[in-house]
CSV table of C-alpha atoms in Angstrom, one decimal:
chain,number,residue,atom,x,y,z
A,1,UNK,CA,73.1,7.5,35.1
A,2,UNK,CA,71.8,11.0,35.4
A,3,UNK,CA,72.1,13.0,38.7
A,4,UNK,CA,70.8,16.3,40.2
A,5,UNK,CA,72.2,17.9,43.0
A,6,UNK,CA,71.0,20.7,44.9
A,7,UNK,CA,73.1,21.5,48.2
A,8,UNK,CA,70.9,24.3,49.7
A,9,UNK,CA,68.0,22.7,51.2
A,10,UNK,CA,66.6,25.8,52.8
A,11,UNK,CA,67.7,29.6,51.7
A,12,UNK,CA,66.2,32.9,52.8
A,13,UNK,CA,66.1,36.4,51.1
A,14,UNK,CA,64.9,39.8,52.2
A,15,UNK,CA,62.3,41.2,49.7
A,16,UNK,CA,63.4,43.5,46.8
A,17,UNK,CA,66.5,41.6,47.2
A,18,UNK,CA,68.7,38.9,44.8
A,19,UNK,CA,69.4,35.4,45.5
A,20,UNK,CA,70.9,32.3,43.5
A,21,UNK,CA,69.9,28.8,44.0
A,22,UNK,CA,72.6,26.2,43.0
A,23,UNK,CA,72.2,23.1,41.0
A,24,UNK,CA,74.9,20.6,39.7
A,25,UNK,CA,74.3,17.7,37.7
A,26,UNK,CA,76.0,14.6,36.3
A,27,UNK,CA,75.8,12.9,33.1
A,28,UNK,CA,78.0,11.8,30.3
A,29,UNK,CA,75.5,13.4,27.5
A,30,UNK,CA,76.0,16.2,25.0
A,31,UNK,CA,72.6,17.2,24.3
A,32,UNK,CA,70.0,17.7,27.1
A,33,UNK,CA,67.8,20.4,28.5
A,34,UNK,CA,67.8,22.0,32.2
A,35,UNK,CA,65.1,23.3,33.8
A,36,UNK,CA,64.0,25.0,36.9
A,37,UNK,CA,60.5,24.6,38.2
A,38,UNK,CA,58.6,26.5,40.8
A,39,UNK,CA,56.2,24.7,43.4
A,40,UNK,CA,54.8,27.2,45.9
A,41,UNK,CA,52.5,26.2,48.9
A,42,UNK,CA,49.8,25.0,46.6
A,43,UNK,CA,51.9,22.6,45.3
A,44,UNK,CA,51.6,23.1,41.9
A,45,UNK,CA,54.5,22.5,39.7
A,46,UNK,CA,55.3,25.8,37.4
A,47,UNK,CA,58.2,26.0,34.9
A,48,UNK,CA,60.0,29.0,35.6
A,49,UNK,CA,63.2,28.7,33.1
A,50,UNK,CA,64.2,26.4,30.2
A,51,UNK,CA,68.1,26.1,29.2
A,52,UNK,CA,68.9,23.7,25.9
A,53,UNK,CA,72.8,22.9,26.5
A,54,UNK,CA,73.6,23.2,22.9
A,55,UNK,CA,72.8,27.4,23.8
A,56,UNK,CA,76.0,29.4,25.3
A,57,UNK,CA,73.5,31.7,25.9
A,58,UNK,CA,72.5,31.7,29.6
A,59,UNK,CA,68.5,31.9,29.4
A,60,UNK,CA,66.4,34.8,31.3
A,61,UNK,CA,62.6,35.5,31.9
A,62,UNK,CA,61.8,38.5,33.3
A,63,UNK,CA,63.3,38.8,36.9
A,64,UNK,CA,64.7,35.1,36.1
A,65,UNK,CA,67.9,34.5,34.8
A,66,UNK,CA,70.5,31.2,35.1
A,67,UNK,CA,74.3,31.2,34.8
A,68,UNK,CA,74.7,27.6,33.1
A,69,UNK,CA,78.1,26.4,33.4
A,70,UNK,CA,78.7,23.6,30.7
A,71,UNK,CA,81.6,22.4,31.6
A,72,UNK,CA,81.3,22.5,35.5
A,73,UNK,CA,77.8,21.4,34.9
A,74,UNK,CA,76.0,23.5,36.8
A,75,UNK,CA,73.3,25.7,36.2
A,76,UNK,CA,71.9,28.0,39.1
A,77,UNK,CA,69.1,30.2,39.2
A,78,UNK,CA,69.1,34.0,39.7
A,79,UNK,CA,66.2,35.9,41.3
A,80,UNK,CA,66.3,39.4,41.1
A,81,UNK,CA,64.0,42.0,42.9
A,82,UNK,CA,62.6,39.0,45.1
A,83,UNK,CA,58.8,39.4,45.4
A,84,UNK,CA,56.5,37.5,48.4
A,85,UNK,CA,55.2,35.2,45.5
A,86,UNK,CA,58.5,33.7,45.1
A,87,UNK,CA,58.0,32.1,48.3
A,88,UNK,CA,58.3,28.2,47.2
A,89,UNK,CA,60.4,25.1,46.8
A,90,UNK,CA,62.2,25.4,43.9
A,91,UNK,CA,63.2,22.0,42.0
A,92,UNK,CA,66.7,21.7,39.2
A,93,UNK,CA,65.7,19.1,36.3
A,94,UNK,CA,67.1,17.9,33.6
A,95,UNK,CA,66.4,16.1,30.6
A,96,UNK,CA,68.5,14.3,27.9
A,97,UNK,CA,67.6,15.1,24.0
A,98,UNK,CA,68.6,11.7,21.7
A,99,UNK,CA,67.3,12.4,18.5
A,100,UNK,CA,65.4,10.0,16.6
A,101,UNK,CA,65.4,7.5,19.8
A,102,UNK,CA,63.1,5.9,22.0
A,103,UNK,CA,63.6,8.6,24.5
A,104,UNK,CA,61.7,8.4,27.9
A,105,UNK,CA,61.5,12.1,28.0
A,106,UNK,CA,61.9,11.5,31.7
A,107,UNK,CA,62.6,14.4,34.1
A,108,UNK,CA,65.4,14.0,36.3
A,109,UNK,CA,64.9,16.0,39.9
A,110,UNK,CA,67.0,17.5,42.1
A,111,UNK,CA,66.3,16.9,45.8
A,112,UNK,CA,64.8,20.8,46.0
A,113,UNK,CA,65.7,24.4,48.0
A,114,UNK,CA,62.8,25.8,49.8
A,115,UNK,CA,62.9,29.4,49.2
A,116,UNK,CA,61.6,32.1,52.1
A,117,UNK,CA,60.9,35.8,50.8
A,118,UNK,CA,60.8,37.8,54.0
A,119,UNK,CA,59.3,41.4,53.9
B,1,UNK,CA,42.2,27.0,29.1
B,2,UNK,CA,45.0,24.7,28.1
B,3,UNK,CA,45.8,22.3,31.5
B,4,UNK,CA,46.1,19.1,32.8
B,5,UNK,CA,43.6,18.0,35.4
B,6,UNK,CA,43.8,15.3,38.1
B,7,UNK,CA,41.3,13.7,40.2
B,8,UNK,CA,41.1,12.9,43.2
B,9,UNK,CA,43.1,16.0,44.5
B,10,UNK,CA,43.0,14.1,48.2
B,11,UNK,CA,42.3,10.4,48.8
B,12,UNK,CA,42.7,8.8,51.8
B,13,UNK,CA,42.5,4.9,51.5
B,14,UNK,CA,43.7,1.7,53.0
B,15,UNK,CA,45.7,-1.1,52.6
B,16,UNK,CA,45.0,-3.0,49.7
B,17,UNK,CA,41.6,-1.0,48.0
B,18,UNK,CA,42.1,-0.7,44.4
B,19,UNK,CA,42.3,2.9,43.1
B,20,UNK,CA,42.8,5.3,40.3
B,21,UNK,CA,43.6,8.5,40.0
B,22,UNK,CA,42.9,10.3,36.5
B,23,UNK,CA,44.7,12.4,34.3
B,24,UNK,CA,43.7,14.6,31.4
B,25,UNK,CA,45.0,17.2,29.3
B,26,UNK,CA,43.1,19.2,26.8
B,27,UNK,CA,46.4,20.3,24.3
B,28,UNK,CA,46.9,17.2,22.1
B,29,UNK,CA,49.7,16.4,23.9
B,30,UNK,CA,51.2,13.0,22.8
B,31,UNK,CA,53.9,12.4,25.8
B,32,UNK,CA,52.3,12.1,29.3
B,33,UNK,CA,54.4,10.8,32.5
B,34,UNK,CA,53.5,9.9,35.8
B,35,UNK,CA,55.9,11.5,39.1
B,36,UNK,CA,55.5,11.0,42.8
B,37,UNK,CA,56.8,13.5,45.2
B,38,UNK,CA,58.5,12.3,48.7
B,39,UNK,CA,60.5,14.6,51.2
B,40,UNK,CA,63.9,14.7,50.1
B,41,UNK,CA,63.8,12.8,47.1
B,42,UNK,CA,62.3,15.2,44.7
B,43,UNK,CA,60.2,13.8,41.8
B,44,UNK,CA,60.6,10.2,40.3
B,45,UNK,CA,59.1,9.1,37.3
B,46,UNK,CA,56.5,6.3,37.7
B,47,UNK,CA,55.4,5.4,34.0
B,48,UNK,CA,55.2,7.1,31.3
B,49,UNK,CA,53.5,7.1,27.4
B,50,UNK,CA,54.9,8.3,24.3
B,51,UNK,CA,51.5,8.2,22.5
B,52,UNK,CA,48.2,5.9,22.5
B,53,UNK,CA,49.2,2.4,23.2
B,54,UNK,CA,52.3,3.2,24.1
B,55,UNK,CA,53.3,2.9,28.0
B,56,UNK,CA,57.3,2.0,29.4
B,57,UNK,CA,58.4,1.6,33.1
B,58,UNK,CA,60.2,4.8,34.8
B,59,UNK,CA,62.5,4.7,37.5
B,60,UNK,CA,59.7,3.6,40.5
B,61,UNK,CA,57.1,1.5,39.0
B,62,UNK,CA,56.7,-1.4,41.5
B,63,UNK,CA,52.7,-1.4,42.4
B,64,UNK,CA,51.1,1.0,40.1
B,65,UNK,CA,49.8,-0.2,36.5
B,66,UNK,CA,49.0,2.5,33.6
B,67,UNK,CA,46.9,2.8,30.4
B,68,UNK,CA,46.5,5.2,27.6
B,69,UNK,CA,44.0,4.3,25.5
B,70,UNK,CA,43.1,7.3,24.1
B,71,UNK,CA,45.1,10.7,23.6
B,72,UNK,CA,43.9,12.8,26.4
B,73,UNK,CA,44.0,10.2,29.5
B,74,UNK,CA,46.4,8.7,31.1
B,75,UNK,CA,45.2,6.9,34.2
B,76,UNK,CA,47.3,5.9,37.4
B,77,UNK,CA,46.2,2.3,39.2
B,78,UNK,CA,46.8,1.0,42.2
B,79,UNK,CA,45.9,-2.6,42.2
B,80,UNK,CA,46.6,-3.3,45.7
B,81,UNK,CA,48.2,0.1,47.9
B,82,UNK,CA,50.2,-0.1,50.3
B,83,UNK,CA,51.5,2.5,53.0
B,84,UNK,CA,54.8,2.9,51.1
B,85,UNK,CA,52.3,4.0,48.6
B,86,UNK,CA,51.7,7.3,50.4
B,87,UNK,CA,52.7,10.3,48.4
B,88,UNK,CA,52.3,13.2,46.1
B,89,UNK,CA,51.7,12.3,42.8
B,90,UNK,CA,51.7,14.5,39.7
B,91,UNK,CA,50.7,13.8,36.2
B,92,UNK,CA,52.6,15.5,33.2
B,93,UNK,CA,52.0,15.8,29.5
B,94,UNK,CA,54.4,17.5,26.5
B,95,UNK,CA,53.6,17.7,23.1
B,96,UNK,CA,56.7,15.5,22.4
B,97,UNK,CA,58.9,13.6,25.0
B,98,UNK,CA,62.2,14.0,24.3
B,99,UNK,CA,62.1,18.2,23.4
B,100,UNK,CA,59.3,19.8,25.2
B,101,UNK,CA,58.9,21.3,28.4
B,102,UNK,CA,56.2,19.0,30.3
B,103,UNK,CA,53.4,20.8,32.1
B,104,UNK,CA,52.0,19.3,35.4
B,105,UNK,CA,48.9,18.9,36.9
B,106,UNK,CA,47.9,20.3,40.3
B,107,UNK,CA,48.9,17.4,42.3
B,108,UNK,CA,47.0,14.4,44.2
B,109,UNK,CA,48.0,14.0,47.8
B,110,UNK,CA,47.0,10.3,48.7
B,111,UNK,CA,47.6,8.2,52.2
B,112,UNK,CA,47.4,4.8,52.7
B,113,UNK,CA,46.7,3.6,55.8
């Protein structure tokens, strides 16, 4: 079975600065797709990033960027120029792609890092 | 706007009152899941539907029943609550399960008491 691990349950970062939030996973599949979502204090769930594993191509948005490891399976997420807004808990998914199956299309969670942007 | 709503946002309730919370998206979606929320444990799938008439177990589906019998909603049922119950649960659709990025809903904090 599928595991997400996220070690840092609770980082900080001063405003205008960079921070990296860690994810690992487990799983014996080729094709799958990470994800990082965003929940901030209203607790609304907000993709922030999308990584297909058949990319080498580390994906970026904006002031968002991952370093996706393949073979170490990992895949952490780089915030540059930290703003207040970023102020959340931060969740590591990931999803396996079976073409042509009954696929669940499940999510698969990591446990969360709660992010503080301090001024 | 393209979303997916959920009502009740809050519900307290007690022990054993049937509920249902709603779910509905307005973007044709054909995948929608159901995910609760508890400290530590991230999200777990509940149920979820690969199109109309088509529901399947997640990982936690003990107490909660689901239906999709039409394309938009996907209801969440309670037949009985209990306190273990308690949670923040979030509904999710994507246009297709297995290859899209799922968009949630705002959330529906419910207690049991």
């Amino acid at each position: 079975a599928q595991t997400v691990t996220q070690s840092q349950p609770e980082m900080s970062v001063q405003e205008a600065e960079t921070v990296t939030l860690s994810c690992t996973y487990d799983t014996s599949e080729n094709n799958y797709y990470l994800f990082w979502y965003k929940q901030p204090p209203s607790r609304q769930m907000i993709l922030v990033i999308r990584q297909e594993a058949y990319k080498q191509q580390n994906a970026t948005e904006n002031r968002f960027s991952v370093n996706f490891q393949k073979a170490a399976k990992s895949f952490s997420l780089k915030i540059s120029d930290s703003q207040l807004g970023d102020t959340a808990m931060y969740f590591c998914a990931f999803m396996k792609h079976v073409l042509g199956s009954s696929n669940t299309g499940k999510l698969i969670f990591g446990q969360g890092t709660t992010l503080q942007v301090k001024p | 706007e393209a979303q997916v709503t959920q009502n009740p946002r809050y519900l307290i309730t007690v022990t054993g009152k049937k509920l249902t919370v709603t779910c509905s998206q307005n973007m044709n979606h054909e995948y929608m899941s159901w995910y609760r929320q508890d400290p530590g444990l991230g999200l777990r799938q509940i149920y979820y539907s690969m199109n109309v008439e088509v529901t399947d177990k997640g990982d936690v589906p003990e107490g909660y029943k689901v239906s999709r019998k039409e394309k938009r909603n996907f209801p969440l049922i309670l037949e009985s609550p209990s306190p273990n119950q308690t949670s923040l649960y979030f509904c999710a659709s994507s246009l297709a399960g297995h290859t899209d990025t799922q968009y949630f809903g705002p959330g529906t904090r419910l207690t049991v008491l």
